Short mmCIF file of C-alpha atoms in Angstrom, two decimals:
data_model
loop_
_atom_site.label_atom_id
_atom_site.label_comp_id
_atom_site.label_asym_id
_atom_site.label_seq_id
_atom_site.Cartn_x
_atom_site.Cartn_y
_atom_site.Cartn_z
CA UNK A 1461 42.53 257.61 56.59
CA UNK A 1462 43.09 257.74 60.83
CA UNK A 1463 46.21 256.12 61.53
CA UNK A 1464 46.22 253.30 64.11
CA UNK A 1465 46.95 255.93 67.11
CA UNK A 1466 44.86 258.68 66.07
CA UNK A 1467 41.95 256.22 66.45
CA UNK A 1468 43.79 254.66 69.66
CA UNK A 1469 43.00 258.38 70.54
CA UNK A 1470 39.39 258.49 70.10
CA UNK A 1471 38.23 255.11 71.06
CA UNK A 1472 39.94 256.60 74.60
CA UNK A 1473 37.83 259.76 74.34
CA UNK A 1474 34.51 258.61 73.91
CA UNK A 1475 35.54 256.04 76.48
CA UNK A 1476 36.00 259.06 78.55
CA UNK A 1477 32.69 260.55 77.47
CA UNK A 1478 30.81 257.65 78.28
CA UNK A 1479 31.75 257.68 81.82
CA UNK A 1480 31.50 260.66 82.83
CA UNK A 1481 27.44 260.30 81.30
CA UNK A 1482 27.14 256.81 83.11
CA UNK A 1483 27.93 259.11 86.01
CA UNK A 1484 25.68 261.78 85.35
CA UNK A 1485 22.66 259.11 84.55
CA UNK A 1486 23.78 257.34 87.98
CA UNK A 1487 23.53 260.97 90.02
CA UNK A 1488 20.36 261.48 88.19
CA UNK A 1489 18.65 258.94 89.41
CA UNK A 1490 19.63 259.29 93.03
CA UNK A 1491 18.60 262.88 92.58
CA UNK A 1492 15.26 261.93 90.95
CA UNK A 1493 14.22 259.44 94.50
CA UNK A 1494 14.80 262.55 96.05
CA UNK A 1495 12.77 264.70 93.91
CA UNK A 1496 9.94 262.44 93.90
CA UNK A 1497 9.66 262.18 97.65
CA UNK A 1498 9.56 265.51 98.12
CA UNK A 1499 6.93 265.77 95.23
CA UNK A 1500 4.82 263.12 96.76
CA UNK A 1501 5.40 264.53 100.63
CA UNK A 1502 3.78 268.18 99.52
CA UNK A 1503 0.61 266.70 97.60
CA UNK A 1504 -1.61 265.92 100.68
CA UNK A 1505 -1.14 269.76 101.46
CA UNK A 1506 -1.88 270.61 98.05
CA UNK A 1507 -4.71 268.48 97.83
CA UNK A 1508 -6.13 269.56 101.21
CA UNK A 1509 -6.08 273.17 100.21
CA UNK A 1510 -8.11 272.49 97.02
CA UNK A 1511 -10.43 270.99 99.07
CA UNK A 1512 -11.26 273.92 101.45
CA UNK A 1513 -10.76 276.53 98.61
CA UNK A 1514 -13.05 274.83 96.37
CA UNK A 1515 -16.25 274.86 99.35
CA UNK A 1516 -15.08 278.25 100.11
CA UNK A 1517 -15.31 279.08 96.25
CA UNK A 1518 -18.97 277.25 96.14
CA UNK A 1519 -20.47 279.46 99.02
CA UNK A 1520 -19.43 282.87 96.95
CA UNK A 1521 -22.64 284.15 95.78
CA UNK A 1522 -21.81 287.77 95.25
CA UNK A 1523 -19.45 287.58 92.47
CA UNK A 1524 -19.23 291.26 91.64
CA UNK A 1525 -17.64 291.76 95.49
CA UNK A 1526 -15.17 288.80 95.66
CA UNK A 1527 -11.66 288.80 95.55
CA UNK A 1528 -10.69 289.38 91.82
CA UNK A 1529 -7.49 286.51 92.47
CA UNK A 1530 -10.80 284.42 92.20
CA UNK A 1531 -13.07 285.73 89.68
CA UNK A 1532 -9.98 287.89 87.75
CA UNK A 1533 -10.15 291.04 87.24
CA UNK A 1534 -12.88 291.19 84.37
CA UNK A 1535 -10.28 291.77 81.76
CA UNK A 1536 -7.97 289.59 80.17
CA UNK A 1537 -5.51 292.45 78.59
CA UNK A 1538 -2.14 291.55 79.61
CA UNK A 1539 -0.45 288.16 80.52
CA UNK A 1540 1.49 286.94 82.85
CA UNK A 1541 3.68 284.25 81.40
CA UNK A 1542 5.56 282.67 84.65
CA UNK A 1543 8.04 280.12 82.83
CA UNK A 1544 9.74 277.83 85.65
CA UNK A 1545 12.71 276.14 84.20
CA UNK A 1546 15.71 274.13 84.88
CA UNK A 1547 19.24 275.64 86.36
CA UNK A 1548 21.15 273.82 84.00
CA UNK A 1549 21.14 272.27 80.75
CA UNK A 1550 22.06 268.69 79.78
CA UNK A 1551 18.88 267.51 79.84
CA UNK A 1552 17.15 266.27 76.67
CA UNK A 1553 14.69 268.66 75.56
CA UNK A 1554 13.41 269.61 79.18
CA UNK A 1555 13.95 273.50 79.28
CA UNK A 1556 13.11 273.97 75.49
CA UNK A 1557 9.89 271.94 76.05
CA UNK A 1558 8.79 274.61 78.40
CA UNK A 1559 10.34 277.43 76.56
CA UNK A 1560 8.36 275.84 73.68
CA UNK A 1561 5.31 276.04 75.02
CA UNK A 1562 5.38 279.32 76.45
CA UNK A 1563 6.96 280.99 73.14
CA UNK A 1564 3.85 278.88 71.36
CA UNK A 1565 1.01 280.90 74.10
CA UNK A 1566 2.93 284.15 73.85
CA UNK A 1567 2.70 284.31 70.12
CA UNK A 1568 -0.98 283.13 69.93
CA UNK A 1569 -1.80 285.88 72.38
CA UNK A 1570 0.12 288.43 70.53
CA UNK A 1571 -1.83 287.66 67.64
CA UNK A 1572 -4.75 288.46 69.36
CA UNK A 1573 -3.49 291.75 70.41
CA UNK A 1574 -3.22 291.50 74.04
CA UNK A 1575 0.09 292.32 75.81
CA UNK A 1576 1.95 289.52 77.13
CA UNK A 1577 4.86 289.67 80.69
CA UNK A 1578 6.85 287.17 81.32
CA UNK A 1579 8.85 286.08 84.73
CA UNK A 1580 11.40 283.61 84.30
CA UNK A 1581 12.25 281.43 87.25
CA UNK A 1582 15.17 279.45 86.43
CA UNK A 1583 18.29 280.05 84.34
CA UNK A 1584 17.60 277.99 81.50
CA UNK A 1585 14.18 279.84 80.80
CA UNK A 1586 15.59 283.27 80.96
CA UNK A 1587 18.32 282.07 78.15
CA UNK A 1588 15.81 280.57 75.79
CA UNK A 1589 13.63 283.03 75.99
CA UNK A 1590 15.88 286.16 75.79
CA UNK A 1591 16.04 285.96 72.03
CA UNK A 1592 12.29 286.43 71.14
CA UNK A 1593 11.03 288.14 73.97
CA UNK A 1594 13.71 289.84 76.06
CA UNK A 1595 12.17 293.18 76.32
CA UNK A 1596 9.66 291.21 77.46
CA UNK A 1597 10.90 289.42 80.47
CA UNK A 1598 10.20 291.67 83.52
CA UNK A 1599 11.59 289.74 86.61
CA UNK A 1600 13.91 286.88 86.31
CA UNK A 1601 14.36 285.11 89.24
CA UNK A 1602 17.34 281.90 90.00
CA UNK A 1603 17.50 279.21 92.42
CA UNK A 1604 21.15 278.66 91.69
CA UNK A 1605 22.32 278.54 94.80
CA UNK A 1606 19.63 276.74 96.24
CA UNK A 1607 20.30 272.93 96.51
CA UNK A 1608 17.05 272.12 98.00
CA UNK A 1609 14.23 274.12 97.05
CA UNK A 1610 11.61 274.73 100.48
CA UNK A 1611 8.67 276.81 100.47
CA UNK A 1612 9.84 279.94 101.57
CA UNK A 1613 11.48 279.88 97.71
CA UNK A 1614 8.06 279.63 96.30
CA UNK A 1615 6.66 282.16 98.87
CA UNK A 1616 9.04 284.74 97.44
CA UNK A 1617 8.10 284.42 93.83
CA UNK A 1618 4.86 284.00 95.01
CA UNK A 1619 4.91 287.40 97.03
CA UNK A 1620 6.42 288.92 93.85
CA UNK A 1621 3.28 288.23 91.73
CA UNK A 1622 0.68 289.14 93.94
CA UNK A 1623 2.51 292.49 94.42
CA UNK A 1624 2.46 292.73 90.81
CA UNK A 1625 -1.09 291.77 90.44
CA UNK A 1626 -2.10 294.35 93.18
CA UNK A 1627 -0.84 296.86 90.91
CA UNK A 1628 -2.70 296.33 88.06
CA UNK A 1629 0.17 295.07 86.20
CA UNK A 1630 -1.56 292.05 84.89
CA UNK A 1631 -4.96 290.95 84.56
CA UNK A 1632 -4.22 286.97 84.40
CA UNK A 1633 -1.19 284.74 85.24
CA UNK A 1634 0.10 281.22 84.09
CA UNK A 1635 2.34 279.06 85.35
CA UNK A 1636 4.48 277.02 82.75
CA UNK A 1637 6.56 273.62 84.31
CA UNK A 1638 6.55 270.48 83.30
CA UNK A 1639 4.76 267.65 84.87
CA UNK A 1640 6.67 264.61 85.98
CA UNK A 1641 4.38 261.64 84.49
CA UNK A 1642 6.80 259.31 84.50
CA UNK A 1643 10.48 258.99 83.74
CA UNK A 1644 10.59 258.81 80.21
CA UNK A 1645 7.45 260.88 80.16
CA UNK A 1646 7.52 264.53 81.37
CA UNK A 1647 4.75 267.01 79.98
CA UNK A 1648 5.19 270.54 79.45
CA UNK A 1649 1.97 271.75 81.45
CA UNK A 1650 0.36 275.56 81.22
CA UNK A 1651 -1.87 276.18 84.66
CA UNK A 1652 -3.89 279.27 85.12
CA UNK A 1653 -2.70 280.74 88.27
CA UNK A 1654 -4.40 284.04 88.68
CA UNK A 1655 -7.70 283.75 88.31
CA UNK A 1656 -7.55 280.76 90.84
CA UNK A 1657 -8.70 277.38 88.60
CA UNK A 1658 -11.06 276.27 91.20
CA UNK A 1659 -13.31 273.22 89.40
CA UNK A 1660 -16.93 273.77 89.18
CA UNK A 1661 -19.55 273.51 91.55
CA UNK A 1662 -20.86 269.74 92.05
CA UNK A 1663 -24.60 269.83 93.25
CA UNK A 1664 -23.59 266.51 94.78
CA UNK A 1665 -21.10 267.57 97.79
CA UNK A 1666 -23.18 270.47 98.72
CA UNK A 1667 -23.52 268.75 102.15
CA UNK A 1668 -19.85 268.45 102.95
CA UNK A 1669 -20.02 272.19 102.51
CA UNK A 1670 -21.98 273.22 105.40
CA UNK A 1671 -18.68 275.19 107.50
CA UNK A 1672 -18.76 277.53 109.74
CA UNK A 1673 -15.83 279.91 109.60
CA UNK A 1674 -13.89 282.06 111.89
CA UNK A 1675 -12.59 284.78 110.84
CA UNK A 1676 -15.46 285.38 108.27
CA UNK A 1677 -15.90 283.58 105.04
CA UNK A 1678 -14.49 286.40 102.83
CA UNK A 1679 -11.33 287.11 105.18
CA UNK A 1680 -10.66 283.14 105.32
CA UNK A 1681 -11.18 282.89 101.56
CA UNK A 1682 -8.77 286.23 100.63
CA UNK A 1683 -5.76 284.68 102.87
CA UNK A 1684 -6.32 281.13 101.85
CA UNK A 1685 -6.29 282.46 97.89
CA UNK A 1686 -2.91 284.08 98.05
CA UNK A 1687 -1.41 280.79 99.95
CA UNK A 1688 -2.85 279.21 97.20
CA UNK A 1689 -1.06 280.79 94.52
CA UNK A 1690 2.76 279.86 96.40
CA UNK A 1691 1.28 276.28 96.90
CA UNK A 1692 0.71 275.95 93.18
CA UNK A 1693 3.76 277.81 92.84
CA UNK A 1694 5.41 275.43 95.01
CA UNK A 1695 3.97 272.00 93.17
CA UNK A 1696 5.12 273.62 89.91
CA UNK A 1697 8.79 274.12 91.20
CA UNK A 1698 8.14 270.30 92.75
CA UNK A 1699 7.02 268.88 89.61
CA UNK A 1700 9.88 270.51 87.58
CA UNK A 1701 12.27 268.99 89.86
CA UNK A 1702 11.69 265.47 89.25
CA UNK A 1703 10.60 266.16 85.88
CA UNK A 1704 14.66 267.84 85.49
CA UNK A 1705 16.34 264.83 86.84
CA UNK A 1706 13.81 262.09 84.92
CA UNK A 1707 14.69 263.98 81.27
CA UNK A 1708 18.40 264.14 82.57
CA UNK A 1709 18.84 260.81 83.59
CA UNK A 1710 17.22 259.84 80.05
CA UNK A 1711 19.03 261.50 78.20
CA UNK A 1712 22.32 260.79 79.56
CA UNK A 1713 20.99 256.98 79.16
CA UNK A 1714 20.87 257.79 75.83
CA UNK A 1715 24.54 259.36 75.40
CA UNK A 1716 26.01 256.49 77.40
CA UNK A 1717 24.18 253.92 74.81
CA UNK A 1718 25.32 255.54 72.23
CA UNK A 1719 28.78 256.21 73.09
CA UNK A 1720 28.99 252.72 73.54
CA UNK A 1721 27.93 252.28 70.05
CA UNK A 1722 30.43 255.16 68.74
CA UNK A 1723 33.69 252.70 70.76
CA UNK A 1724 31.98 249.22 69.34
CA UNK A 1725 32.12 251.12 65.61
CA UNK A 1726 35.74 252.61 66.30
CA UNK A 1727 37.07 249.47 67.81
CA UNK A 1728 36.13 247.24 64.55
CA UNK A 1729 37.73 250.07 62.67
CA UNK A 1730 40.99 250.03 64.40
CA UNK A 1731 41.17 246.53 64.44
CA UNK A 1732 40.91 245.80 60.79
CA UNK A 1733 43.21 248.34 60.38
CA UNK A 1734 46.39 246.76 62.63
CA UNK A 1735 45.35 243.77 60.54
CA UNK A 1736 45.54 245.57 57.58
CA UNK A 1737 49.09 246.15 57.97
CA UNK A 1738 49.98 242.96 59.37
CA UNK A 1739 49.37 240.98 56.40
CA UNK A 1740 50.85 244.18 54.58
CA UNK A 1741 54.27 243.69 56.33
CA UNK A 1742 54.25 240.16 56.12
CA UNK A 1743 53.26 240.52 52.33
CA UNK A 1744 56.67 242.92 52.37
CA UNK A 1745 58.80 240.28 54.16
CA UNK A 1746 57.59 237.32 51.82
CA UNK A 1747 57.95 239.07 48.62
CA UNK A 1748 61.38 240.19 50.01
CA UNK A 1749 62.64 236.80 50.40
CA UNK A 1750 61.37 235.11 48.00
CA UNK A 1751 63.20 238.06 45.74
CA UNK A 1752 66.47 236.44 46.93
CA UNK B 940 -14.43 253.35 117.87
CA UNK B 941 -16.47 256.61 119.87
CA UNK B 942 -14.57 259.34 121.24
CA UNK B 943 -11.33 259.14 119.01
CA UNK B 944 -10.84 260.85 115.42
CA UNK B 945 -8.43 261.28 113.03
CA UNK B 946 -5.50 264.08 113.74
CA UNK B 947 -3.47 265.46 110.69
CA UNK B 948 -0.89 267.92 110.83
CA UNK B 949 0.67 269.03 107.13
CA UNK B 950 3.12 271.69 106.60
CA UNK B 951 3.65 272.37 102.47
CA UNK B 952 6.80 270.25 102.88
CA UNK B 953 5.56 267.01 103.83
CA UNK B 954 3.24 265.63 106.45
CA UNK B 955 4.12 265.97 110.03
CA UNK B 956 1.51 263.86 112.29
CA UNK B 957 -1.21 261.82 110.99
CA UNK B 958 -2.18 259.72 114.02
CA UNK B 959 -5.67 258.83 116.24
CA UNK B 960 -6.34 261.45 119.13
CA UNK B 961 -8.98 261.74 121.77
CA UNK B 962 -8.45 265.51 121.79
CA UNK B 963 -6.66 268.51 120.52
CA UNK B 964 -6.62 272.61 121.49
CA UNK B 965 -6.23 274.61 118.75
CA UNK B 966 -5.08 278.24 119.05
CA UNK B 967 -7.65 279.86 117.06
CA UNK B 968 -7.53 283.59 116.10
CA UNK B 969 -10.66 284.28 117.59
CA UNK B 970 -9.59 282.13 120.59
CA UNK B 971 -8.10 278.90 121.73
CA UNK B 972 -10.83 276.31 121.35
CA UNK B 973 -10.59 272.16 122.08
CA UNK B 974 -11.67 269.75 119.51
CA UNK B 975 -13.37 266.47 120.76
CA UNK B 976 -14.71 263.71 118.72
CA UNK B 977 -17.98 264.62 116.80
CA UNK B 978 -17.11 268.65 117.14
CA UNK B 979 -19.26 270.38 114.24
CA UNK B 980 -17.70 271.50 111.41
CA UNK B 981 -15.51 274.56 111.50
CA UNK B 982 -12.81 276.00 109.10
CA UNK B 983 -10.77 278.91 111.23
CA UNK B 984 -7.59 280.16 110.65
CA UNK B 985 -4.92 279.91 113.28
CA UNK B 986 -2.54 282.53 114.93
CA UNK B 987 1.18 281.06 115.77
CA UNK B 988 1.64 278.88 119.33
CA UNK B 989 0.93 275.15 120.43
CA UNK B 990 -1.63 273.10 119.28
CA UNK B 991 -1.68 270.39 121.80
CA UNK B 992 -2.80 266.53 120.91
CA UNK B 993 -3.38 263.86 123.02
CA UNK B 994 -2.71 261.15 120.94
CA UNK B 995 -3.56 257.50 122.13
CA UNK B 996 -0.64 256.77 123.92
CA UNK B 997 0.69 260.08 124.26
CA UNK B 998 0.55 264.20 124.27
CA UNK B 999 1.83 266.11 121.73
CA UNK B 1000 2.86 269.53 121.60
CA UNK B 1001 3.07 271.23 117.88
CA UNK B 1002 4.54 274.76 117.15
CA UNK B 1003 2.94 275.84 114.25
CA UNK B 1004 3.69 279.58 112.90
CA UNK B 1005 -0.06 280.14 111.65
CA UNK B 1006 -2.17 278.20 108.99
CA UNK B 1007 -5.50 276.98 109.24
CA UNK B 1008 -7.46 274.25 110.59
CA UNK B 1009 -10.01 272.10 109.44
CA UNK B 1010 -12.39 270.72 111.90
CA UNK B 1011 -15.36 267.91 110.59
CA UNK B 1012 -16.53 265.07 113.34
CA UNK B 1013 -13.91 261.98 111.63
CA UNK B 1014 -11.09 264.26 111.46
CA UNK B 1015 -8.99 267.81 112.43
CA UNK B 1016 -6.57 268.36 109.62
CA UNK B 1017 -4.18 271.44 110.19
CA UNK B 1018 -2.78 273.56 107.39
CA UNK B 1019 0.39 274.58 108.99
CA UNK B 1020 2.27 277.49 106.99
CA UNK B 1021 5.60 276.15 109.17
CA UNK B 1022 5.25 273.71 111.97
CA UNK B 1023 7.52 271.16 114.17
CA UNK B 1024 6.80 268.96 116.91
CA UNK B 1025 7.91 270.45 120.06
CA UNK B 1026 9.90 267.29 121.84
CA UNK B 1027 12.01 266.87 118.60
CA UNK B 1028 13.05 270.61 117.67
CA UNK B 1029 16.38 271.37 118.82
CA UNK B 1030 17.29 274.80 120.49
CA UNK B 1031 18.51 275.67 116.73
CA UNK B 1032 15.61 275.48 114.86
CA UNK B 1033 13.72 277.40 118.15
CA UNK B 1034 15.58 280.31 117.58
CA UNK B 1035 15.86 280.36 114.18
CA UNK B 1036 12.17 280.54 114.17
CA UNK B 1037 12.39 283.23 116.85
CA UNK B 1038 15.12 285.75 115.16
CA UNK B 1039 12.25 284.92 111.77
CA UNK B 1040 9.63 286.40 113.83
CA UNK B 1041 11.70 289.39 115.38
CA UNK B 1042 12.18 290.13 112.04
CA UNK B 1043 8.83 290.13 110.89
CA UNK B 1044 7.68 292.18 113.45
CA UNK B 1045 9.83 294.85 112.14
CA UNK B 1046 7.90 294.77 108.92
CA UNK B 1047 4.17 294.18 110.60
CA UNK B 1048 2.36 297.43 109.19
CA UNK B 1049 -1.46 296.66 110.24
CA UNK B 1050 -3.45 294.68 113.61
CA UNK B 1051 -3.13 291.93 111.86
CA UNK B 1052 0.20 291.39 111.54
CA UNK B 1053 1.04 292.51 114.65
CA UNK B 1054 -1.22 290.31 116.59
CA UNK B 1055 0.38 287.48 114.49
CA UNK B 1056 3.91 288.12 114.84
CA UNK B 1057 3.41 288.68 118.93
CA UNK B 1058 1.61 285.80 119.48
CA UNK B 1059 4.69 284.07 117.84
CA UNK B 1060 7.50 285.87 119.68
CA UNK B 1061 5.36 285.47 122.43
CA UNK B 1062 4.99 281.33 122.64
CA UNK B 1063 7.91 280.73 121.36
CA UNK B 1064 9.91 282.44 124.07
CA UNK B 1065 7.73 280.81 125.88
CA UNK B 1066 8.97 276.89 124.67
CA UNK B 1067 12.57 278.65 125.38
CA UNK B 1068 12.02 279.52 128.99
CA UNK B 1069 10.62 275.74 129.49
CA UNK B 1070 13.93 274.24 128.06
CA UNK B 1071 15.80 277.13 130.37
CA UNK B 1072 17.94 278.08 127.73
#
């Protein structure tokens, strides 16, 4: 059994603990606003570019001649896996969610024989996924040192995988992040990058379609596909943010709860004990006198 | 109300302007071209300088380092790939963006580029010479 000091000891430790989670919770969810701002702040681009892609998309009537970011390639071979992932751990089951999901696709498309790349961007993929599929990985990519990511950081990783896919190195790409639903909720999301995922034609808005464009169509349409793929690029990172700091700040709610739980248990503990041997001694001390 | 229209200006970060204006030049890459109320619809992509606005109570001038623009008669909606308002940008951020497009123009390999990265250098030494730095 602990003596009294030993769990004097603990109760102070987890005390210690539960601070330092309370903290973490508390930076969290001033990291989260943050997160979610910027999040919200880069949708009406997002949204504006699906727009204009998707008439562009609806006037292509030669298929056979278009750009193959939209219509792919006309194989589906090999497999771009693009994980995006946290820097850092400590938070709930964020970066293995992803990792999940990703090691889940891989091994389905394995199955079916076709050879499957992955890019990790993000620490915390690259780790979880070096185990099953390092020889695998073929770019890994940080943003370590980056405290606030802009969109010259998606540009770049964006820039790395259309050089890729101009070399024939893959026929199709997807992007794996998690999508920030809520705080409690975050879902692990797969998004087809390359071929674009342009929705399909609606008879209905065939008016609003009536552009004219300068430079041409095709030129406008080429430029505005590779943008496309660092804006998704870009929402993914976005989305994984807030997503990071919602599972974090859960999770360390979680710890703090239960370390409270863990100093509520230890506490009863150590107080029966002292009064354990209280009465003890003053059982000792009775007896003793009595004795005389 | 005739004659006005809806001007948006969003860069990937977040969105810059969204305001009423009466009129706005656009520097188009097949030429600069002024947007007025009711202008037919036109999708063109845009090479780097000033878009100018004339808002309702004021004029605006925009550096934006290329993007595209999206003209229907309610509303202009740019697509900047980098933009900032010209009054508000400090000399900082104007040659930041100016040693970025010195430094692209050592890496412009086709017309393209070129005509891009010039047009850049050229407007924004431009904005410097105004402030007579």
């Amino acid at each position: 059994m602990a003596s009294l000091k030993d769990l004097r000891n603990r109760i102070a430790s987890v005390k210690a603990t539960r601070k330092i989670t309370k903290a973490m919770q508390m930076v969290a969810a001033a990291k989260l606003r943050r997160a979610q701002e910027a999040a919200v702040a880069a949708r009406p681009y997002a949204q504006q570019m699906d727009a204009v892609l998707h008439n562009l998309a609806q006037g292509v009537v030669d298929r056979d001649n278009a750009s193959p970011l939209l219509v792919g390639t006309g194989k589906s071979d090999t497999h771009l896996l693009v994980v995006m992932t946290a820097e850092r751990g400590l938070c709930g089951g964020f970066n293995s969610n992803i990792a999940k999901l990703a090691r889940y696709d891989a091994s389905k498309l394995l199955d079916q024989g076709k050879t499957v790349k992955i890019m990790t961007v993000g620490r915390k993929g690259a780790d979880n996924l070096k185990r099953d599929y390092g020889n695998r990985i073929v770019e890994k990519r940080d943003f370590r040192n980056v405290r606030r990511i802009s969109f010259a950081d998606a540009q770049g990783v964006a820039d790395k995988i259309l050089e890729m896919f101009e070399a024939g190195e893959f026929d199709v790409a997807t992007l794996y992040y998690s999508e920030f639903i809520s705080v409690i909720s975050q879902k692990p999301t797969a998004f087809q990058l390359i071929p674009a995922n342009v929705p399909a034609a609606e008879s209905k808005d065939r008016s609003a379609a009536v552009y004219e464009y300068e430079p041409e169509e095709s030129v406008i349409l080429d430029h505005l596909l590779k943008r496309n793929v660092a804006t998704q690029i870009f929402r993914g990172l976005l989305e994984n943010g807030a997503s990071e700091q919602g599972a974090r700040m859960s999770a360390m709610d979680n710890a703090t709860r239960n370390a409270g739980e863990m100093i509520d248990k230890l506490t009863i503990t150590y107080n029966r004990q002292r009064q354990a041997q209280i009465t003890k001694e003053l059982i000792e001390i009775i007896s003793g006198a009595e004795a005389l | 109300m005739s004659g006005t229209f809806r001007f948006e200006l969003v860069s990937p970060e977040r969105i810059l302007l969204s305001d009423t204006a009466e009129e706005v030049i656009v520097p188009g890459v097949e030429g600069e071209f002024t947007v007025l109320a009711g202008h037919a619809p036109v999708v063109s992509a845009i090479l780097p300088g000033v878009i100018h606005a004339k808002l309702m109570a004021s004029t605006k001038g925009i550096y934006v380092d290329g993007g595209f623009v999206e003209v229907n008669p309610e509303s202009v909606t740019v697509l900047a790939d980098s933009a900032f308002i010209v009054d508000e940008a400090d000399e900082r951020q104007l040659a930041d963006a100016l040693s970025d497009a010195e430094r692209a123009l050592d890496q412009a390999n086709d017309d393209d580029a070129l005509r891009h990265v010039t047009s850049a250098i050229e407007h924004l030494k431009g904005l410097q010479r105004k402030r007579g730095i």
